[in-house]
Coordinates of C-alpha atoms and ligand atoms in Angstrom, one line a residue:
X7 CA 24.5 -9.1 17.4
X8 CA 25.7 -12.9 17.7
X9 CA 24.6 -14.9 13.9
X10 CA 21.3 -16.0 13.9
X11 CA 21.4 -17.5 10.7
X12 CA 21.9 -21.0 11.6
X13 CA 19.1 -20.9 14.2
X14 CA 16.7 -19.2 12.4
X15 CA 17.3 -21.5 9.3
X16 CA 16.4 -24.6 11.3
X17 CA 13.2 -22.5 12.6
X18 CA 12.3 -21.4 8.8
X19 CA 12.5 -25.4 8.3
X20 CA 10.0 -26.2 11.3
X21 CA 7.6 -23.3 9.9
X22 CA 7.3 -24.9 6.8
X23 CA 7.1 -28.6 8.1
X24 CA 4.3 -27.0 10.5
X25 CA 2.9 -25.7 7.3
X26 CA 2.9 -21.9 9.2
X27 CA 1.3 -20.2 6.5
X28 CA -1.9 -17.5 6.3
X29 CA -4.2 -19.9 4.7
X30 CA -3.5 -22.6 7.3
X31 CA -4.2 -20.3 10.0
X32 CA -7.3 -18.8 8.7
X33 CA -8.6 -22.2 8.0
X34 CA -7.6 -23.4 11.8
X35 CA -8.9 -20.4 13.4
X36 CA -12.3 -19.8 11.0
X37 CA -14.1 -17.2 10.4
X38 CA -15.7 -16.1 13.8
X39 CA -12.2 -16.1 15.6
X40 CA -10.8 -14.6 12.9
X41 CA -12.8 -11.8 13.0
X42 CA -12.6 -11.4 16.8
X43 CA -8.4 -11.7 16.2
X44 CA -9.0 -8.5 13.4
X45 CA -10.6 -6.6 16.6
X46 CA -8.0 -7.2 18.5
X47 CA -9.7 -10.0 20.7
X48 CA -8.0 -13.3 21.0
X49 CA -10.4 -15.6 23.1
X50 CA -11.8 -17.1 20.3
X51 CA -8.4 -17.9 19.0
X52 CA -7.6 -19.4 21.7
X53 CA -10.1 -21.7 22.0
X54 CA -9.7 -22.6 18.3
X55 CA -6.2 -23.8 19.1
X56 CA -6.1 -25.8 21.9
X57 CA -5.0 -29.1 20.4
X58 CA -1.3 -29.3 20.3
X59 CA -0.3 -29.6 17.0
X60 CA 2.7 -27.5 15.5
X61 CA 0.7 -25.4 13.4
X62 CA -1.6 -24.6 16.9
X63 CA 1.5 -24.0 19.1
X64 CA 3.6 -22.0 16.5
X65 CA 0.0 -19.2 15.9
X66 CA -0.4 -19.5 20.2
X67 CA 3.2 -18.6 20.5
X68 CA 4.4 -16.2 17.1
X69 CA 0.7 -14.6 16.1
X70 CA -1.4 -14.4 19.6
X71 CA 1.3 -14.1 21.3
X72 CA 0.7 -16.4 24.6
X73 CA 3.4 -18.8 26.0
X74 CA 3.2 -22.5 25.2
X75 CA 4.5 -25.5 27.2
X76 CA 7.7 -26.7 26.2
X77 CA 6.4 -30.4 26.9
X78 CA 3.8 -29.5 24.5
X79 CA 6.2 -28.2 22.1
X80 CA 8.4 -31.6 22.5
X81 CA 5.2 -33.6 22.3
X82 CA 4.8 -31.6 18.8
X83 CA 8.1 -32.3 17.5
X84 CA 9.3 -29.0 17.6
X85 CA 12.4 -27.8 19.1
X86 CA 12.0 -24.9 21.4
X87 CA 15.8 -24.5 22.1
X88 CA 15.4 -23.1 18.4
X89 CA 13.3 -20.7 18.6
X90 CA 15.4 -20.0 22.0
X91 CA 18.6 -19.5 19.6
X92 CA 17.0 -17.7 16.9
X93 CA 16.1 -15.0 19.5
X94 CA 11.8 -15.2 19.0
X95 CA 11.4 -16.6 22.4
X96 CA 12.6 -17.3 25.5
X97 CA 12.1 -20.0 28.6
X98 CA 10.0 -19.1 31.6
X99 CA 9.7 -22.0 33.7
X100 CA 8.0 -25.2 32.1
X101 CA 7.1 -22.8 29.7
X102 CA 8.5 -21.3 26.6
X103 CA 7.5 -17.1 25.9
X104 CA 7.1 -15.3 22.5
X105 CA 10.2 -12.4 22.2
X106 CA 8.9 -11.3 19.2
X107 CA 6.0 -11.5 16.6
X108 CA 6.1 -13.9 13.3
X109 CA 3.5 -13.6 11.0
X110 CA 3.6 -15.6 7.7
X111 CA 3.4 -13.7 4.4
X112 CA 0.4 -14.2 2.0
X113 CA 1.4 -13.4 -1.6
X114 CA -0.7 -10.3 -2.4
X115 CA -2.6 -12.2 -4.8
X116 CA -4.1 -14.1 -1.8
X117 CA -2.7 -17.3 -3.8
X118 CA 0.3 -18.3 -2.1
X119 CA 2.7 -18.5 1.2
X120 CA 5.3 -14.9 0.5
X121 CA 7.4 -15.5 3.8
X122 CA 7.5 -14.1 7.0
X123 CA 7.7 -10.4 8.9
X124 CA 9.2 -10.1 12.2
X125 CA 8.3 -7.2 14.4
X126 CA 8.0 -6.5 18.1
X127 CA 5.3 -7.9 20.0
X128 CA 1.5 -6.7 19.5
X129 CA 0.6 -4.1 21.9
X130 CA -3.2 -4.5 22.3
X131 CA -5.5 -2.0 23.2
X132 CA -6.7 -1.8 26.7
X133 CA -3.0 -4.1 27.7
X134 CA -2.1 -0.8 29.6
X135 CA 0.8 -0.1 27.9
X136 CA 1.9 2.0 24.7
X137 CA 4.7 1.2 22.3
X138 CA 8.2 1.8 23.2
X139 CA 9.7 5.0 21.1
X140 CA 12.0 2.5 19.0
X141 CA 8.6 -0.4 18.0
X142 CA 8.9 -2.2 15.4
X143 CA 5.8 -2.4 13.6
X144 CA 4.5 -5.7 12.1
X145 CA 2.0 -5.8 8.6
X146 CA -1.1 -4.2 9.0
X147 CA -3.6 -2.6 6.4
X148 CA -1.3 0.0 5.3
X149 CA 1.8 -2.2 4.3
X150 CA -0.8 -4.6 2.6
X151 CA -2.3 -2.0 0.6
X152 CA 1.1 -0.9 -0.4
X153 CA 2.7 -4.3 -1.0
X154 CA -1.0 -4.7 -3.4
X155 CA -0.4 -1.4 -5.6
X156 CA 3.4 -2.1 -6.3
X157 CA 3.8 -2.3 -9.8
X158 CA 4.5 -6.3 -11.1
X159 CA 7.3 -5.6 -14.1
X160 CA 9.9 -7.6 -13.3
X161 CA 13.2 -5.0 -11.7
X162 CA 16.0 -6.0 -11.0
X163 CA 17.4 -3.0 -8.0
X164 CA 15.0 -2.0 -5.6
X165 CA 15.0 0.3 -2.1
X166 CA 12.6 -0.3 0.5
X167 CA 12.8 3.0 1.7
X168 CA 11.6 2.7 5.8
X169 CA 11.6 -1.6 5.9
X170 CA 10.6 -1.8 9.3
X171 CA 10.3 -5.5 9.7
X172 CA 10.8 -6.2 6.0
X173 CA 7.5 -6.7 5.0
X174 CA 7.8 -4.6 1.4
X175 CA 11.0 -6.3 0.8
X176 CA 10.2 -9.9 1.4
X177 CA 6.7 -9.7 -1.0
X178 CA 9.2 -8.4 -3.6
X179 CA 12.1 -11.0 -3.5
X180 CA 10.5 -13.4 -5.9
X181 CA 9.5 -10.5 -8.6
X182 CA 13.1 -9.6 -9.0
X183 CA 15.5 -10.6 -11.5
X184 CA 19.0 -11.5 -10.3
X185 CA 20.0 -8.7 -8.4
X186 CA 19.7 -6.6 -5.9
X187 CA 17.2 -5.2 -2.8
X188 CA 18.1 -2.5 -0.6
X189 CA 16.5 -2.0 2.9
X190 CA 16.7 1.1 5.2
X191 CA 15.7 2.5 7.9
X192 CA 16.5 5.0 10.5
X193 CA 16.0 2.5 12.9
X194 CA 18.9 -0.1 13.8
X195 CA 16.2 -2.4 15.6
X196 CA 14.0 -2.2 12.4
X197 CA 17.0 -3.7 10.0
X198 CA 17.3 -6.3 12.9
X199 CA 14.5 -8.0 12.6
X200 CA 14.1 -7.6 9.1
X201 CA 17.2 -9.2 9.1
X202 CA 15.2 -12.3 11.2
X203 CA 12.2 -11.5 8.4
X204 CA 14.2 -12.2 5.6
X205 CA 16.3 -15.1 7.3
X206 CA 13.2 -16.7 8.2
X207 CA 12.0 -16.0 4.3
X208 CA 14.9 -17.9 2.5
X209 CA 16.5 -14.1 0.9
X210 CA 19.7 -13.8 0.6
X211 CA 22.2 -11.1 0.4
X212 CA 19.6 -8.3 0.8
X213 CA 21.8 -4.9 1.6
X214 CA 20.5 -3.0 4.9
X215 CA 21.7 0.6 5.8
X216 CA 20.8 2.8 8.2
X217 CA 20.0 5.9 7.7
X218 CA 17.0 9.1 7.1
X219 CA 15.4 9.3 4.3
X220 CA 17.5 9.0 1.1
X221 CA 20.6 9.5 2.9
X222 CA 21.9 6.3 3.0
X223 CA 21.5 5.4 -0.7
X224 CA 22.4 9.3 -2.0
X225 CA 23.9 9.4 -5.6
X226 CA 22.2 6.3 -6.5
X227 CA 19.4 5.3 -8.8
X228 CA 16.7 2.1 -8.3
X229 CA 14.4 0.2 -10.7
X230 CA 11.6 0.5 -8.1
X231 CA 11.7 2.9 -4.6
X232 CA 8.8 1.4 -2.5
X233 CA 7.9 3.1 0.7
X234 CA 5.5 2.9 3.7
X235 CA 6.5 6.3 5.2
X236 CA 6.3 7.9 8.9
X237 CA 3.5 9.7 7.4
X238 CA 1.6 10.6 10.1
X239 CA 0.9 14.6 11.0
X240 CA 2.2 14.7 14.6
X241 CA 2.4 18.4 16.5
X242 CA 5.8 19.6 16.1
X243 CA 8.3 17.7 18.9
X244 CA 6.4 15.3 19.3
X245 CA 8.2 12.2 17.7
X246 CA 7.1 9.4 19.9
X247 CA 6.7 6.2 18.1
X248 CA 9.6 6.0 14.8
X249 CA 7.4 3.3 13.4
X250 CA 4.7 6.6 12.2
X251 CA 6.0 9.8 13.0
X252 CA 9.6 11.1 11.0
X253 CA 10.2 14.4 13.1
X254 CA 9.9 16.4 9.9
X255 CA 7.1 19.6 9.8
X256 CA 3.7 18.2 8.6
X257 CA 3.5 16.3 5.2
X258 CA 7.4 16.9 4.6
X259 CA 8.7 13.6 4.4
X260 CA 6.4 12.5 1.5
X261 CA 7.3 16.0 0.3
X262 CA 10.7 15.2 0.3
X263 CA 10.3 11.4 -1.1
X264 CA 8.1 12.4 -3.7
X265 CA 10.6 15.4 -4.8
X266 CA 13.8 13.3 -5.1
X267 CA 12.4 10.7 -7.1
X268 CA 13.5 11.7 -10.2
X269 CA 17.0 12.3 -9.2
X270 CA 16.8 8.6 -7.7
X271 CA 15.3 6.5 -10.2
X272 CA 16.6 5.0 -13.5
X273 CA 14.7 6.2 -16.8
X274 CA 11.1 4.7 -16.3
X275 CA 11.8 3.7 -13.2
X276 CA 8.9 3.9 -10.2
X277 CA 8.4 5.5 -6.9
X278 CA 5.3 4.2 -4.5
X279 CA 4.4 5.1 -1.1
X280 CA 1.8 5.8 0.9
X281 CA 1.4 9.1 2.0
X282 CA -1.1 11.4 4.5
X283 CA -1.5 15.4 3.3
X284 CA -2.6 18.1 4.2
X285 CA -5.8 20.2 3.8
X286 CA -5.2 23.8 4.3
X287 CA -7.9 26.2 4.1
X288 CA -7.6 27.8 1.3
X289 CA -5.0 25.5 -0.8
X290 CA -7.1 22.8 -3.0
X291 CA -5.1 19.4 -1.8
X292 CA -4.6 18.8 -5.3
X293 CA -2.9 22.0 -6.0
X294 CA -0.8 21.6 -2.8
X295 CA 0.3 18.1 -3.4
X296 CA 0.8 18.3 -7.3
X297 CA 3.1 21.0 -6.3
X298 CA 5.3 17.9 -5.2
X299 CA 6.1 16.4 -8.3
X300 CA 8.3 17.3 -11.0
X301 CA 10.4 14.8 -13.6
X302 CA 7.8 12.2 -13.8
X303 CA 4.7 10.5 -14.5
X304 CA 2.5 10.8 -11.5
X305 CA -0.8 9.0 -10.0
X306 CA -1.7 10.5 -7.1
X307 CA -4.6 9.3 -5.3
X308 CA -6.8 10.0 -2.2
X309 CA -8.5 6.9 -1.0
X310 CA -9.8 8.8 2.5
X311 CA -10.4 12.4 4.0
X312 CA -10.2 12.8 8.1
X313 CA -11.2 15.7 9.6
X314 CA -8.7 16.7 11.9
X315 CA -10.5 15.3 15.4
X316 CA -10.9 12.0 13.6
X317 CA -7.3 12.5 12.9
X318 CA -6.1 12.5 16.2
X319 CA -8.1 9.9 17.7
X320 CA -7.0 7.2 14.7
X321 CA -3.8 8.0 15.7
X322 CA -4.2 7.7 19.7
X323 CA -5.9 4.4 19.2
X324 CA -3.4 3.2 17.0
X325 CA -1.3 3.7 19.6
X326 CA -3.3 2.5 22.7
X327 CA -3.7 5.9 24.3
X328 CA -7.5 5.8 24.8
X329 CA -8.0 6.0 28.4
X330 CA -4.9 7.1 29.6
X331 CA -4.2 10.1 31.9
X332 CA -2.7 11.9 29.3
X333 CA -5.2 11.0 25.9
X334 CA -7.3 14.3 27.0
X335 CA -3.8 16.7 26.9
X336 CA -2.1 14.9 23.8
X337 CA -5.8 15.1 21.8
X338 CA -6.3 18.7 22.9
X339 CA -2.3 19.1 21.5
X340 CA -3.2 17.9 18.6
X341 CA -5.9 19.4 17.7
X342 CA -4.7 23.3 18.6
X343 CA -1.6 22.4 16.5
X344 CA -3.7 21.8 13.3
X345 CA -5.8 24.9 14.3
X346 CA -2.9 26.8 14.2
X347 CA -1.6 25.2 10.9
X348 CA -5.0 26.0 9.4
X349 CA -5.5 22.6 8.2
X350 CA -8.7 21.4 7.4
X351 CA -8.3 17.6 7.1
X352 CA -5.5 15.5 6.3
X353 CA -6.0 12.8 2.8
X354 CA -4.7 9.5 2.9
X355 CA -3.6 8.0 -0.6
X356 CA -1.5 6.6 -2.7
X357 CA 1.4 7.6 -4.8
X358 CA 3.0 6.4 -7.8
X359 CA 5.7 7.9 -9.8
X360 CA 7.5 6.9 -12.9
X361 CA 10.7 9.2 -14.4
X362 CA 9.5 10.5 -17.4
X363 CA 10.7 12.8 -20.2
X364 CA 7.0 14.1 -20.8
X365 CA 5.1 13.5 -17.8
X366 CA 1.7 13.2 -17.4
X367 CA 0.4 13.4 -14.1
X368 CA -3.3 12.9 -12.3
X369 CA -4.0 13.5 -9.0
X370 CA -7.8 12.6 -8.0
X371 CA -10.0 11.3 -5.4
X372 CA -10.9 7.3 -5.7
X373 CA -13.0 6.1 -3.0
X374 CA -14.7 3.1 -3.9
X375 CA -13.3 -0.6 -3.5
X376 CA -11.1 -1.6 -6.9
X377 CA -9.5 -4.9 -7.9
X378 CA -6.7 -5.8 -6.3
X379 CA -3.6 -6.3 -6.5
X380 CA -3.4 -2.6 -8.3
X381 CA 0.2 -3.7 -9.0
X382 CA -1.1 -5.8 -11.8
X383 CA -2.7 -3.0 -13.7
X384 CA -1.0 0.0 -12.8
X385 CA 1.2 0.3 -15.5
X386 CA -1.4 0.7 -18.0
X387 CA -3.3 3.2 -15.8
X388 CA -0.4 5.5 -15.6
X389 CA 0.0 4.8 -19.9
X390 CA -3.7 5.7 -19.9
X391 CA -2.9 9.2 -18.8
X392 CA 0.0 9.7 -21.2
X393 CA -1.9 8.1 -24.0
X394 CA -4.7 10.7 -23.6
X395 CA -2.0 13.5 -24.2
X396 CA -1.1 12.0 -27.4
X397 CA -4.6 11.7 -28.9
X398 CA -6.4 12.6 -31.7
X399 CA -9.0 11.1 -33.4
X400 CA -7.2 11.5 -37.4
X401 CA -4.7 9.5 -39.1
X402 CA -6.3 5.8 -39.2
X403 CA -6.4 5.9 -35.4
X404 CA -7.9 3.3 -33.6
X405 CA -9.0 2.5 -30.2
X406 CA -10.2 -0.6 -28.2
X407 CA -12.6 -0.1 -25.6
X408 CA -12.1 -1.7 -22.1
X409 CA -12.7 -5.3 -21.4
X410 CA -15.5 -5.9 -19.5
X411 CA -17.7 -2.2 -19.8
X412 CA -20.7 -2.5 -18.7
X413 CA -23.7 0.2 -20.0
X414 CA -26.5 1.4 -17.6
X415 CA -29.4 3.6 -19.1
X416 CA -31.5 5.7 -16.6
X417 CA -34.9 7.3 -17.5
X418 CA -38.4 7.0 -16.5
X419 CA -40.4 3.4 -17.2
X420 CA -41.5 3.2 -20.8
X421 CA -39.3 6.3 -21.7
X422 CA -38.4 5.8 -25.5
X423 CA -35.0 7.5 -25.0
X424 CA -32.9 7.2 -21.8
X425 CA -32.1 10.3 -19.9
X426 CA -28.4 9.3 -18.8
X427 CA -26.2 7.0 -20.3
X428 CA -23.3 5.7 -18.0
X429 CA -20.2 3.4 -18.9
X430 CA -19.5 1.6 -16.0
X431 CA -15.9 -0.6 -15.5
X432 CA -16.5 -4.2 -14.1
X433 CA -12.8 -4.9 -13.5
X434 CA -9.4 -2.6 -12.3
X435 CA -10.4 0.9 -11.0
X436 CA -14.3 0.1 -11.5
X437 CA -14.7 3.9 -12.6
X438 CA -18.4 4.9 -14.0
X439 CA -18.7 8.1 -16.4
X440 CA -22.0 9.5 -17.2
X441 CA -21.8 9.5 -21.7
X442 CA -23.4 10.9 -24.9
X443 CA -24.9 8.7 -27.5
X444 CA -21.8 8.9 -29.6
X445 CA -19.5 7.5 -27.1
X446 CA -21.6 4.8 -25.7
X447 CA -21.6 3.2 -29.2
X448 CA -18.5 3.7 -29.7
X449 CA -18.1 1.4 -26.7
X450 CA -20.1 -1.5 -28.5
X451 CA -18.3 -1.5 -31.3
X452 CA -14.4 -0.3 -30.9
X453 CA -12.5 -3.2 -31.1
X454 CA -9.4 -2.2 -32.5
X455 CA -9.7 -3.2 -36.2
X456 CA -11.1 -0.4 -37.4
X457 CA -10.0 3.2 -37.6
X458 CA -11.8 5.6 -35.7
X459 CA -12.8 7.9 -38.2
X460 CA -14.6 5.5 -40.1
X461 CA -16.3 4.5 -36.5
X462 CA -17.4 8.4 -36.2
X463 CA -18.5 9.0 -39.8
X464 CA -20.9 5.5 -39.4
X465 CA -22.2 6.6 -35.8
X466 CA -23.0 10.3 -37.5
X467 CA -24.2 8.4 -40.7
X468 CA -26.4 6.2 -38.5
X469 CA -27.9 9.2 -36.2
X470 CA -28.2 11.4 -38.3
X471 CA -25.8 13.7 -37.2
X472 CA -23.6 16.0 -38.6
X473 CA -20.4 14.3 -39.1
X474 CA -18.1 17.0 -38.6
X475 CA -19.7 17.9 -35.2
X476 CA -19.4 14.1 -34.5
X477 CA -16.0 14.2 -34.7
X478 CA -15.2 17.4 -32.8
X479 CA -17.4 15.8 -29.6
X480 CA -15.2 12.6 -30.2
X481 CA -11.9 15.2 -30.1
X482 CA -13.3 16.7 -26.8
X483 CA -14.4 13.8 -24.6
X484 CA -12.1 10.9 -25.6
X485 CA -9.1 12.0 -23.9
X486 CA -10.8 11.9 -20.3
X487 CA -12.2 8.5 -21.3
X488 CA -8.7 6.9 -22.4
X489 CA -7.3 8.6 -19.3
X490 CA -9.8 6.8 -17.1
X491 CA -9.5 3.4 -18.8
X492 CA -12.5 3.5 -20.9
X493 CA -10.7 3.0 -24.2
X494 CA -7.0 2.7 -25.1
X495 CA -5.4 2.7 -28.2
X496 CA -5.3 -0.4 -30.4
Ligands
LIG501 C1 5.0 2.7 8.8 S1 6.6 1.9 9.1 C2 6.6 0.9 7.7 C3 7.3 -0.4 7.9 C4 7.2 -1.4 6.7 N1 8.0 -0.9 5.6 C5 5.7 -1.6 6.3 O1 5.5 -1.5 5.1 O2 4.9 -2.0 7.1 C6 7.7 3.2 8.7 C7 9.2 2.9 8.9 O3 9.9 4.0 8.6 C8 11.0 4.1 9.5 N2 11.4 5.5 9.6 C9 11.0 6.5 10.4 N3 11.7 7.6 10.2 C10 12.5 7.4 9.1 C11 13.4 8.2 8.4 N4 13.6 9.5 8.7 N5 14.1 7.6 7.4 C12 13.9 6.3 7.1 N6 13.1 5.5 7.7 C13 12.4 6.1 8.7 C14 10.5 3.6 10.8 O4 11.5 3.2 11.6 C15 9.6 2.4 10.3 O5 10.3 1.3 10.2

């Protein structure tokens, strides 16, 4: 491949004159275009940038995806033999044609400008044509719900296990301390133009090796593994598109990931992917997916169930087949090869490992909407569970509860007592758990400074309950409640 760098380092310096970021663009397109471009429909777009300045011409050209004049380009004071050299676009006529997709980067606090992912042009539904076998696939809501639930300690060697066009990579670069990031994929296109990505993105030295699945990087160990698998279920043979489907049997490659971990990570180190499973009739998920883990700390977590006809037509949409000559054959495919595999549905989640002498591991079902990033707060969600392992309510222990708890009481109007009592989180996971009287005043008043005996003996004192029976409900609930982030030790 001829150097690029030279180009694409004059391009990265237009970008930023243009001020090419994800704010900019949201503000120049608003909210009604915006969520047309979200469905896929750029008219409003297009109308929203119609004026000629370099930050319209660089979203025409790099995000919808339409050619611009290259007298409008000049006009802009931007040079389209650049973007020429670089290998994003090419001439056609008076015109100058998008190669290749660049979308800026926003931080994944929403608060700043990250960089920039590279990746094959958009197909759009209903364009008549389906990604080529090799496509490399640019940010969508998968790699931004990954990128949000990596954890935030500072590393300082990390694999992006599957970069595509880099996007994993470049949101870490600035979290890293001197050192190193690893990119691979199995795809030589894929390190490419994650080469462009991280070019464009001002990282240097960033290793990329080809390779499947651990392969390239065997007998090595990593601060942090982050991965947006091929985890989609495909029927056997049928490995179309590299950018979602790994060849491997069903669920196997997050099998896989998930079961070298330990052997790949340094001690505490973490492991987080995304990851589709399996239902099979008559294997609880959890029991088939905990079966993956050994060696460390594990959070495993199922954000969505599909049945398996919802499955497949995700999966045709996703890759434009709706209304093609064939969508009837491949769906019917699809379908008979889970009927045959008995599965039931197939969960989509999250996974996060840490290498762990003791480890503690919770795998569970979280479906409403939680504070994000994740990555800020994971850490102490995945001490939570080990912390709940260690407890006991003797020996001057003491807990805090959770900043901001909220308590809801539920009876009937006028009721002296309330029927149900439930502790509900106003920040992180945003769990609720239905509570006894004990706990829920524990809740007012745990605040660290005082031992938790003393706590229980006061609450029995002030109920008039025994003390001793006090304590032993304290013994038996506590645990789930540290686990869940109701209380943590002081
Ligand atoms: C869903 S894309 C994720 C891209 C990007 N990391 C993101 O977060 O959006 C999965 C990537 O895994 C790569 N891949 C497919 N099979 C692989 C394998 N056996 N080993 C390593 N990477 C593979 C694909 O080429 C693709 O780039």
């Amino acid at each position: 491949m001829r150097d690029l760098r030279e180009p694409l380092r004059r391009v990265r310096a237009a970008f930023e004159d243009a001020g090419y970021t994800v704010g900019a663009v949201r503000e120049l397109l608003g909210p009604v275009a915006g969520g047309a471009l979200a469905r896929d429909e750029i008219v409003p777009a297009l109308r929203a940038t119609g004026g000629g300045s370099p930050l319209e011409l660089l979203t025409r050209l790099f995000w919808l995806q339409v050619p611009v004049d290259a007298a409008a380009l000049d006009a802009a004071g931007l040079d389209g033999r650049d973007l020429v050299a670089a290998g994003l676009a090419e001439p056609s006529g008076a015109q100058v044609r998008p190669l290749l997709h660049v979308e800026p980067l926003e931080s994944v606090s929403g608060e700043g400008h990250a960089g920039y992912a590279v990746s094959d042009l958009k197909v759009r539904p209903g364009s008549g044509t389906v990604p080529a076998p090799g496509h490399v696939v640019g940010t969508g809501g998968a790699s931004g719900n990954l990128a949000r639930l990596v954890v935030h300690r500072p590393v300082d060697n990390v694999l992006d296990l599957g970069t595509g066009c880099g996007v994993q990579a470049v949101h870490l670069h600035d979290r890293l301390r001197p050192g190193r990031i690893t990119a691979t994929d199995v795809n030589p296109r894929a390190l490419e133009l994650a080469a462009m990505s991280f070019e464009l993105s001002g990282m240097d030295g960033v290793e990329l090796l080809e390779g499947s699945l651990l392969e390239p990087v065997r007998g090595r160990r990593f601060d942090l593994i982050v991965s947006n698998p091929p985890f989609v279920v495909a029927p056997p043979g049928d490995r179309r598109f590299t950018y979602r489907e790994s060849g491997l049997p069903g669920d196997d490659f997050c099998r896989r990931l998930v079961g070298a971990a330990p052997e790949m990570l340094e001690d505490g180190g973490y492991c987080q992917l995304l990851a589709n499973w399996l239902h099979v009739e008559g294997v609880p998920w959890e029991e088939r997916v905990g079966a993956w883990t050994a060696g460390c700390d594990a959070w495993i977590v199922q954000r969505d169930v599909q049945d398996p006809a919802e499955y497949a037509e995700l999966w045709l949409r996703d890759s434009c087949e709706a209304g093609t000559p064939e969508y009837r054959a491949r769906y019917d495919a699809w379908l008979g090869h889970f009927e045959r595999q008995g599965v039931t549905g197939i969960g989509f989640g999250w996974i996060t490992l840490r290498r762990s002498e003791r480890p503690a591991v919770r795998i569970e079902e979280l479906r409403q909407a939680v504070d994000q990033p994740v990555g800020a707060y994971v850490e102490s969600i995945l001490d939570g569970f080990g912390n709940a392992e260690k407890f006991s309510t003797g020996c001057g222990s003491r807990l805090r509860a959770a900043a901001g708890l909220v308590q809801e009481q539920h009876g009937a109007p006028g009721a002296e007592d309330p029927e149900r009592i439930v502790l509900r989180q106003t920040a992180r996971l945003r769990r609720a758990a239905g509570v006894g009287t004990v706990e829920a005043a524990l809740a007012g008043v745990c605040d660290g400074t005082v031992p938790l005996d003393r706590l229980l003996a006061a609450i029995a004192q002030l109920t008039g309950m025994d003390a001793d029976q006090v304590r032993a409900h304290a013994e038996a609930v506590l645990p789930e409640l540290i686990a869940d982030g109701f209380f943590e030790p002081a």
